[in-house]
Short mmCIF file of C-alpha atoms and ligand atoms in Angstrom, two decimals:
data_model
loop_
_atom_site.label_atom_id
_atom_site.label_comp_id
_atom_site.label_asym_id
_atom_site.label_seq_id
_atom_site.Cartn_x
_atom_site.Cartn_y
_atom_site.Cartn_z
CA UNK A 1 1.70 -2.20 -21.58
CA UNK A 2 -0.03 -1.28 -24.71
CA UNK A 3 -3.35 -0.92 -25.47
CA UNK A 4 -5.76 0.52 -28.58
CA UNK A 5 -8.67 0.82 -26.10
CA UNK A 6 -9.43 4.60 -25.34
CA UNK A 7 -10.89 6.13 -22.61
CA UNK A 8 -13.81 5.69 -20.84
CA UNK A 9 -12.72 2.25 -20.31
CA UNK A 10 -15.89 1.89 -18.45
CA UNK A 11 -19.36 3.02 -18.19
CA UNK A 12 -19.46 2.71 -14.42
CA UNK A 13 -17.08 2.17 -11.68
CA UNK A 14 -17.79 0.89 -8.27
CA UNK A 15 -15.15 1.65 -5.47
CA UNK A 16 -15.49 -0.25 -2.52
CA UNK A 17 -14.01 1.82 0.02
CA UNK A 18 -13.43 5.13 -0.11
CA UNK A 19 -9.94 6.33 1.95
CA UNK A 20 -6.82 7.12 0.41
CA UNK A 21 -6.52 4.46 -2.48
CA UNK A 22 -10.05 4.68 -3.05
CA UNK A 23 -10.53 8.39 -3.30
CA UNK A 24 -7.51 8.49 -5.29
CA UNK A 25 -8.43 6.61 -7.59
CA UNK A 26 -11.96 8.35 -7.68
CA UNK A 27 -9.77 11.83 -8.41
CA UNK A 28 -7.63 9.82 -11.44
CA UNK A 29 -10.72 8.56 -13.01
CA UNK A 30 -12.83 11.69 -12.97
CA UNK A 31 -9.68 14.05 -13.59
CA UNK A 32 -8.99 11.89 -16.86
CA UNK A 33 -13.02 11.10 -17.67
CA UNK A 34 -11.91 7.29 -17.32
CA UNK A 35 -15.53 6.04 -17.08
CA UNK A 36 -18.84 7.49 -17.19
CA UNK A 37 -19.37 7.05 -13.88
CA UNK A 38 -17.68 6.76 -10.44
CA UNK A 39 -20.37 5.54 -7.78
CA UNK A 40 -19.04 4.57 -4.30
CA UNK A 41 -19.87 2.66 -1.37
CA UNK A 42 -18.08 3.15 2.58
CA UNK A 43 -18.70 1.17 5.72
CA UNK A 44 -19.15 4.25 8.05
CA UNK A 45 -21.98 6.85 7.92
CA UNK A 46 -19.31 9.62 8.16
CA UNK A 47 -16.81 8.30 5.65
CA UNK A 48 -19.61 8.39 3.26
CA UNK A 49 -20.70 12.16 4.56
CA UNK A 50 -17.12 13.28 3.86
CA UNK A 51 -17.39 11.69 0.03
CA UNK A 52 -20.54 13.35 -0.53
CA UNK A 53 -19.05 17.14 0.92
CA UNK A 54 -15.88 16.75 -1.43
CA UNK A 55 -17.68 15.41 -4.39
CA UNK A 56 -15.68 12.41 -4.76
CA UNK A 57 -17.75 10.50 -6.91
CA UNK A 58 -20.65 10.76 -9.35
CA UNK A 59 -22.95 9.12 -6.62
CA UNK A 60 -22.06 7.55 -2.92
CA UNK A 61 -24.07 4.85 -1.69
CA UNK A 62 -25.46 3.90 1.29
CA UNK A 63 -25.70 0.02 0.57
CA UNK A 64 -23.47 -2.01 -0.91
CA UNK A 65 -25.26 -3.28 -3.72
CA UNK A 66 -26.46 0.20 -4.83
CA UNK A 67 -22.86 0.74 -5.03
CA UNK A 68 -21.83 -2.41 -7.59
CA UNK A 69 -25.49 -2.61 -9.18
CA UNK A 70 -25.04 -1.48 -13.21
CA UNK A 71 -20.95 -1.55 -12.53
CA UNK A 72 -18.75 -3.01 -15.26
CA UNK A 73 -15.63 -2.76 -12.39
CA UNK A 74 -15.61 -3.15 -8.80
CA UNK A 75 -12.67 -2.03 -7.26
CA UNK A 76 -12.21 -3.71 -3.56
CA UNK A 77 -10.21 -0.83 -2.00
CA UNK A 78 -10.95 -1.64 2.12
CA UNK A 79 -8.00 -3.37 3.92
CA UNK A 80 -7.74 -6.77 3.00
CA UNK A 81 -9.17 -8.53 5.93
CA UNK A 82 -12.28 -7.35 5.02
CA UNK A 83 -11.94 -8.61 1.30
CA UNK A 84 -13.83 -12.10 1.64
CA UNK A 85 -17.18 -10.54 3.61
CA UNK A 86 -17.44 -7.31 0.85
CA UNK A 87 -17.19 -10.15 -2.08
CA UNK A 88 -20.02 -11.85 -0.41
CA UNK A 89 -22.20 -9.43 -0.34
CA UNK A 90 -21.36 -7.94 -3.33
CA UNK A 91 -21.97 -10.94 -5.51
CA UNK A 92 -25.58 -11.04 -6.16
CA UNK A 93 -25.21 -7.61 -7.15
CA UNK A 94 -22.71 -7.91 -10.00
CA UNK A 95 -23.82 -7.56 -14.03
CA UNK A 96 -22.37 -10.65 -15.92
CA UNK A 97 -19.13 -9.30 -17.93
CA UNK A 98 -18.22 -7.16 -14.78
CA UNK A 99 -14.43 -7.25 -13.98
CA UNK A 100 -14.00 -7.51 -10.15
CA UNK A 101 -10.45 -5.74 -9.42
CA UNK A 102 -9.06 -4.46 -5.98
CA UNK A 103 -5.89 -2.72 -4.39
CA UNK A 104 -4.95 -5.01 -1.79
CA UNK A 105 -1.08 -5.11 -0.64
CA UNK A 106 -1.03 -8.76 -0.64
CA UNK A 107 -1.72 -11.08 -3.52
CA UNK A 108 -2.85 -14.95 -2.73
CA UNK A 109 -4.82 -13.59 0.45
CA UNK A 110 -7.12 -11.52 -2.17
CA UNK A 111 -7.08 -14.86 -4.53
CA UNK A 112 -8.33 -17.26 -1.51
CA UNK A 113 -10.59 -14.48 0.20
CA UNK A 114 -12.52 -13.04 -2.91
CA UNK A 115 -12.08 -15.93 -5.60
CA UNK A 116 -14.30 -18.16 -4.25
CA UNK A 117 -17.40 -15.68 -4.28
CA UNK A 118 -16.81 -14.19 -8.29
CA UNK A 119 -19.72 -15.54 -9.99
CA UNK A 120 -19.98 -17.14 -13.34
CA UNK A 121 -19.37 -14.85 -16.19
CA UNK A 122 -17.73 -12.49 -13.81
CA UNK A 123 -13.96 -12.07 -14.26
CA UNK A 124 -11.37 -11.82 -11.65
CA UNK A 125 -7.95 -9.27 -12.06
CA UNK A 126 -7.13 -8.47 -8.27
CA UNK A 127 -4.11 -5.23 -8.84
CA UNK A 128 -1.79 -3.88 -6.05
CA UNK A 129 -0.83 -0.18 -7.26
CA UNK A 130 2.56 0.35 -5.70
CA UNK A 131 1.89 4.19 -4.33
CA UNK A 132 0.44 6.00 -1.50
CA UNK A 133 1.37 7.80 1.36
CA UNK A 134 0.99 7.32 4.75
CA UNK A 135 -2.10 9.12 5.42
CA UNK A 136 -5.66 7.42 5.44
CA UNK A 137 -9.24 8.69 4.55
CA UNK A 138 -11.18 9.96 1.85
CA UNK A 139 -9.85 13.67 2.30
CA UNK A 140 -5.96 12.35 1.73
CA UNK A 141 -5.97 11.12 -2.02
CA UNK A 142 -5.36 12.72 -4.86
CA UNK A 143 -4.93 12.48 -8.84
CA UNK A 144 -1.60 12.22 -8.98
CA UNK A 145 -0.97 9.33 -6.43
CA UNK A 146 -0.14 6.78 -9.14
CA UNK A 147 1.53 8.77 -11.37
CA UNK A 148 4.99 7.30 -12.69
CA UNK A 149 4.28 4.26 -10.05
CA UNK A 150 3.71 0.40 -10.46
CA UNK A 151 0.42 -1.18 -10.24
CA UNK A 152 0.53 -4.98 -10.31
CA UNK A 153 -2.20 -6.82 -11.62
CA UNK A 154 -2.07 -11.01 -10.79
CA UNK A 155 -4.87 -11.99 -13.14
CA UNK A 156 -5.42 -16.31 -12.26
CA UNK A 157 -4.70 -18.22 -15.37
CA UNK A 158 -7.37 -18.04 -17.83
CA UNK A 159 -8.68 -14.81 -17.27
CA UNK A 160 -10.26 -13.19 -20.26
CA UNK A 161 -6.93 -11.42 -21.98
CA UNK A 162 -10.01 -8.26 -22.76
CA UNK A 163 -10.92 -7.77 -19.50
CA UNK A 164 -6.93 -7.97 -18.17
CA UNK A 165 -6.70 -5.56 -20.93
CA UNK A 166 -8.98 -3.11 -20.37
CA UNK A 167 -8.10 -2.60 -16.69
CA UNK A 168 -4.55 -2.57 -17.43
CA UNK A 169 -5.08 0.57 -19.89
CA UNK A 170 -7.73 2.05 -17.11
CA UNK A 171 -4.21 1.66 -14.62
CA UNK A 172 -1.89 3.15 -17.44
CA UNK A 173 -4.42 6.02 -18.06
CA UNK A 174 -4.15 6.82 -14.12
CA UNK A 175 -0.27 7.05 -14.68
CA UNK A 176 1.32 3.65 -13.41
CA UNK A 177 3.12 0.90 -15.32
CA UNK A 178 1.58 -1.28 -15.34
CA UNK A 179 3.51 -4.96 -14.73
CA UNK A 180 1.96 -8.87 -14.14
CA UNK A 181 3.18 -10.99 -11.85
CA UNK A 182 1.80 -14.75 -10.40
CA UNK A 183 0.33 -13.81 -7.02
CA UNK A 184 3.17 -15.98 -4.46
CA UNK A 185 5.81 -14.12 -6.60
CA UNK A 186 4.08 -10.57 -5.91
CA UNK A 187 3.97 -11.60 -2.23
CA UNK A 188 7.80 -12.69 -2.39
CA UNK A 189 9.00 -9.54 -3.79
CA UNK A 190 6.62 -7.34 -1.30
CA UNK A 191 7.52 -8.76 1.38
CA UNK A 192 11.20 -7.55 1.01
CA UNK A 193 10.31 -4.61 -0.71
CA UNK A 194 7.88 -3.08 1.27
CA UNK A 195 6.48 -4.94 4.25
CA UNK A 196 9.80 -5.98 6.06
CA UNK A 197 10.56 -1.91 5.67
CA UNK A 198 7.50 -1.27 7.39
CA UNK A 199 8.17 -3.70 10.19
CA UNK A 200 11.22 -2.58 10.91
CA UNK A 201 10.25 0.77 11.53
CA UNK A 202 7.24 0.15 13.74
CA UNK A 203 10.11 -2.00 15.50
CA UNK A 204 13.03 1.16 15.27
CA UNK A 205 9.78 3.53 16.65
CA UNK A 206 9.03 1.62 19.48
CA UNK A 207 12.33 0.78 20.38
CA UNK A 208 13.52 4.11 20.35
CA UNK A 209 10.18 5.38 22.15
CA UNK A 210 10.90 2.97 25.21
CA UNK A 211 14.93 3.79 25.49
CA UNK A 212 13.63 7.49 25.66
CA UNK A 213 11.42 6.59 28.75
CA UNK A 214 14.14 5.13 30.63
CA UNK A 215 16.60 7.80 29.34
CA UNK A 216 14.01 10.57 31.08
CA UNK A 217 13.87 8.22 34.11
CA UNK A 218 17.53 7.78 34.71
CA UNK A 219 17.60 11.94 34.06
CA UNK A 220 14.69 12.59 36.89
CA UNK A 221 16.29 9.80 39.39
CA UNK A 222 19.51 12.14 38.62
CA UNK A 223 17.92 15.00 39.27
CA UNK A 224 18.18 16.39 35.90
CA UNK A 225 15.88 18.06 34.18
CA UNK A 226 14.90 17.15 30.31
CA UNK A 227 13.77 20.09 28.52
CA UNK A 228 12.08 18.56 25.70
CA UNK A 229 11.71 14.88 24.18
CA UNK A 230 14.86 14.08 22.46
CA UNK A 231 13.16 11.72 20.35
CA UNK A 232 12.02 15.10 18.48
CA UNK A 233 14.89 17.08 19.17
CA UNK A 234 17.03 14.97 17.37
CA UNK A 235 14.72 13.26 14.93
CA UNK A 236 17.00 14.31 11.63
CA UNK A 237 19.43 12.03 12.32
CA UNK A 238 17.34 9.14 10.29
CA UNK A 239 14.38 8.38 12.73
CA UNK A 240 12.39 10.55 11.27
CA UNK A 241 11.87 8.67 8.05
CA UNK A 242 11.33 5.66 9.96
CA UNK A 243 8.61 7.65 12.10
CA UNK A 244 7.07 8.42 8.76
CA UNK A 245 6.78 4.91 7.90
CA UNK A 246 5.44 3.70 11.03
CA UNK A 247 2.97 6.08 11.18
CA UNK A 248 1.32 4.12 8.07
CA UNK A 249 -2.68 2.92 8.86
CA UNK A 250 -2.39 0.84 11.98
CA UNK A 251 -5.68 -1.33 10.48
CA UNK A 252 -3.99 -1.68 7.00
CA UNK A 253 -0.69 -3.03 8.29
CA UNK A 254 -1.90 -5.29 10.58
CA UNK A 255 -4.06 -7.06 7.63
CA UNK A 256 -0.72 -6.86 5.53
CA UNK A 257 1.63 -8.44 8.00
CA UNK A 258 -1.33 -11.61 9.00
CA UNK A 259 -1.95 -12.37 5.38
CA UNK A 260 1.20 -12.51 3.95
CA UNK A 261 2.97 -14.32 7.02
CA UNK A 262 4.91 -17.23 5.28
CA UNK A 263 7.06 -14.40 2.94
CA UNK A 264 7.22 -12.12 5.67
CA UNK A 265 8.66 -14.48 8.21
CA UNK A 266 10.99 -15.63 5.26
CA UNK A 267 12.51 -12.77 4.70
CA UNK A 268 12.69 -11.61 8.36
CA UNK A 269 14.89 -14.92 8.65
CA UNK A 270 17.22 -13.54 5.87
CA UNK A 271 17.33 -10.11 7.45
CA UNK A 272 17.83 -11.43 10.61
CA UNK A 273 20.84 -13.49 9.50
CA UNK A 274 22.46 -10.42 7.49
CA UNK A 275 21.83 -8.08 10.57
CA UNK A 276 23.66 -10.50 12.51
CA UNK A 277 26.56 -10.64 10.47
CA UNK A 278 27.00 -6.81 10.14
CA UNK A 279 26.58 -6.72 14.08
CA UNK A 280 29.77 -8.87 14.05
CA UNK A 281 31.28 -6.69 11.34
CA UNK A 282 31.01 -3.49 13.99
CA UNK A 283 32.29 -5.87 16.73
CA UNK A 284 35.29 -6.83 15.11
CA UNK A 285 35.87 -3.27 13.68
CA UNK A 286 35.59 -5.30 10.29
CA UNK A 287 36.21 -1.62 8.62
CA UNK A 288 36.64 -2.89 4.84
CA UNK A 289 33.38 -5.12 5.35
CA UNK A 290 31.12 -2.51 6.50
CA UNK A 291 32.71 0.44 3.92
CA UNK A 292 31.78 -1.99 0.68
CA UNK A 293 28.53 -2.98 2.51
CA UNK A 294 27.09 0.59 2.45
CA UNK A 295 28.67 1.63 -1.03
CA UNK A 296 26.86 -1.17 -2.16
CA UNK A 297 23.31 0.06 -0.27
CA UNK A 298 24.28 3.73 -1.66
CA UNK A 299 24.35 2.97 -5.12
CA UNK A 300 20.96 0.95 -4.69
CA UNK A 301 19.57 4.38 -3.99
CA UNK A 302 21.21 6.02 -6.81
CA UNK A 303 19.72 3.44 -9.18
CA UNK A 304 16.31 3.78 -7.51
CA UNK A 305 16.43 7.83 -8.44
CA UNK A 306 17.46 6.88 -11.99
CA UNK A 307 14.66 4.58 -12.57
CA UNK A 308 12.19 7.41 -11.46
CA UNK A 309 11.03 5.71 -8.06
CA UNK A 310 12.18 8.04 -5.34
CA UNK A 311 9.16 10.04 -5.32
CA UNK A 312 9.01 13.57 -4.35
CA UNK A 313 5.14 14.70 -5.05
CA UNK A 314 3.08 16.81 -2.85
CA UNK A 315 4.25 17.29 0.64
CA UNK A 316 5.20 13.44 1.82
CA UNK A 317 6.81 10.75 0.18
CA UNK A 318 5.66 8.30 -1.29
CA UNK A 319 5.09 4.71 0.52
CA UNK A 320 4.66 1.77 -0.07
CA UNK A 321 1.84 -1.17 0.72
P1 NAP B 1 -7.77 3.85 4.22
O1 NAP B 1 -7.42 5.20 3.73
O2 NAP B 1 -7.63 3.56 5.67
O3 NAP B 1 -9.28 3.52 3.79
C1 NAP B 1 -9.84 2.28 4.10
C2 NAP B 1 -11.23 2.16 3.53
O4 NAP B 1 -11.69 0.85 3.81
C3 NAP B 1 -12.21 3.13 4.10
O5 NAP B 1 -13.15 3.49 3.12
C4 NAP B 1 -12.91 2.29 5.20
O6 NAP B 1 -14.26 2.62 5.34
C5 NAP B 1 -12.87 0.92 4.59
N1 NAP B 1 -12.85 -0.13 5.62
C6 NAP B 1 -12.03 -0.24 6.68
N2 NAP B 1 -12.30 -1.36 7.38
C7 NAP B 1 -13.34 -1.95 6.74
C8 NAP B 1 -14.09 -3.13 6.99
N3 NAP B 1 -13.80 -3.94 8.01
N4 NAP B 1 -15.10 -3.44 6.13
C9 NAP B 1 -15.38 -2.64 5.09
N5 NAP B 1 -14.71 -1.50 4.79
C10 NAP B 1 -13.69 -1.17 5.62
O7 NAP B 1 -6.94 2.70 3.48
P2 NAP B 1 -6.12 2.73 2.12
O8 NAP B 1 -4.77 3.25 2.40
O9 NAP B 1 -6.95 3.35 1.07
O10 NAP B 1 -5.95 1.17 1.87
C11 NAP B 1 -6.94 0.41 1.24
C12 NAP B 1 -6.31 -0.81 0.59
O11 NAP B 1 -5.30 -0.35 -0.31
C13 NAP B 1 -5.65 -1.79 1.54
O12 NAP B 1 -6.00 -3.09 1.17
C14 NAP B 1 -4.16 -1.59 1.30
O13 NAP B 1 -3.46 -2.81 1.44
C15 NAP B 1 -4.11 -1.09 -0.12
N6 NAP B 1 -2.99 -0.20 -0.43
C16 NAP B 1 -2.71 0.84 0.39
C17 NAP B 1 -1.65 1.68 0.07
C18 NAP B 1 -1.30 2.85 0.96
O14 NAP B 1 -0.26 3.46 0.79
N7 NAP B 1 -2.12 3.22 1.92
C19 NAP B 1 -0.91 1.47 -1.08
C20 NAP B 1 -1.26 0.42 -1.93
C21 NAP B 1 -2.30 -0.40 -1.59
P3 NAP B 1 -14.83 3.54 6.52
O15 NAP B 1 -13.96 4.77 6.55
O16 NAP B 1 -16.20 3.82 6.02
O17 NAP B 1 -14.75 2.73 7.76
#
């Protein structure tokens, strides 16, 4: 996207939650003197302590409304269940002009939830920056998180093209590309993308967890001794990523997978259907099948290296949501 605004893009921010999106965005705006101001607002007494010791933001808030009072953009970045009771609250507090924004992983949810509290003169761009990590709380962000990474924005028709503008270049400024997409069709793609990942690893994890139960069981009722859990011991051979994955805010994902249900259980269905179809493959040593199924999934990866989105900043790799 490109844009003749320059930075600040706004006199004052309001983040609405403070934990790893939050904070990193916080970091990204300050590093690059964004907006004048970065003021902040957390549920939890401690959260907010922890913003205050590390300096997150220009000021951190006890109440809410402190928080969004003066802001020209509120940025909703709490899991999305709690979208619809922090757009209540916030409303009488909002300047006319103000851009309301968040970082929600799913996109008609944030629509229904927050849409019907944005007050006249208000304007509406909900955003979904495709980064993070799987670590939560205000001491896990950092500058860089969005660097070289999508960010969505699913602005409802009619939205004023200045204010879609002006966040856009606030998103570029942080480092994404920044794309626009109707809100079912962000879901769609998401939903394949990165929530039926996510699902299937919680499932792999567990799975795997349970076997390993019975497998020390069996080994006891044997006699046998198990020196250590195998689950670790032998964690290279692929679980580990998946334990990575599933080890992804337990609070976040749950909001993800209840408010995006209908894409979720469509493309389970597809998944399902292809799983099936490879488990026949293995059963009827289908050789040929299964070779030009994973050249196919290995040049996937290749392309996804070319285009920049395998991600290999600071210690983890990059998720997700
Ligand atoms: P996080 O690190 O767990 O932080 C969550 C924040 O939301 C905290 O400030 C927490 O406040 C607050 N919060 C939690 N429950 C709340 C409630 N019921 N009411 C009000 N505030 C509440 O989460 P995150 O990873 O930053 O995720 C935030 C949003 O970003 C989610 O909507 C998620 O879908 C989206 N997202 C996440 C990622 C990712 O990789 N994690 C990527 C893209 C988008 P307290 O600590 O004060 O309780």
């Amino acid at each position: 996207m490109s844009t003749s605004l320059a930075a600040p893009f706004y006199r004052r921010v309001a983040l609405l939650g403070i934990g790893l999106v939050g904070s990193s965005m916080a970091h990204a705006i300050r590093r690059g003197k964004l907006a004048d101001h970065v003021a902040c607002w957390s549920r939890r007494a401690e959260t907010r302590a922890t913003a205050r010791r590390l300096k997150l933001c220009d000021s951190v808030h006890d109440k809410l409304t402190d928080a969004v009072a003066g802001a020209d953009l509120v940025v909703l970045c709490a899991p999305i269940g709690a979208n619809a009771e922090l757009a209540q609250a916030m409303a009488p507090a909002l300047a006319r002009g103000a851009t309301i924004s968040d970082v929600g992983s799913v996109k008609q949810a944030v629509v229904r939830d927050v849409g019907p509290f944005v007050p006249e003169g208000v304007h509406f761009v909900p955003g979904h920056p495709v980064a993070g990590t799987e670590h939560s709380g205000p001491e896990s962000g950092f500058a860089e998180m969005f660097e070289q990474r999508w960010c969505i924005l699913t602005p409802p028709p009619g939205t004023d093209p200045a204010a879609v503008q002006r966040l856009g270049a606030l998103w570029t400024a942080m480092g994404s590309r920044v794309e626009f997409m109707d809100p079912a069709h962000h879901d769609r793609v998401l939903a394949i993308t990165s929530h039926l990942p996510h699902l299937i690893a919680y499932t792999i994890v567990g799975t795997v967890t349970d076997l390993e139960d019975h497998l020390r069981r069996e080994a006891a009722d044997a006699g046998r001794m198990v020196d250590r859990a195998e689950v670790v011991k032998f964690s290279a051979g692929g679980f580990r990523d998946f334990t990575r994955i599933a080890a992804s805010d337990p609070v976040m994902w749950r909001d993800i997978f209840l408010n995006n249900r209908e894409a979720v259980l469509e493309m389970l269905g597809r998944f399902s259907e292809d799983l099936a179809a490879l488990q026949r493959a293995i059963r009827w040593g289908e050789s040929e099948k299964l070779e030009v199924l994973f050249r196919r999934t290995r040049d996937i990866r290749r392309g996804i290296i070319q285009a920049g989105q395998a991600g290999t900043f600071k210690a983890t790799e990059p998720d997700k949501g």
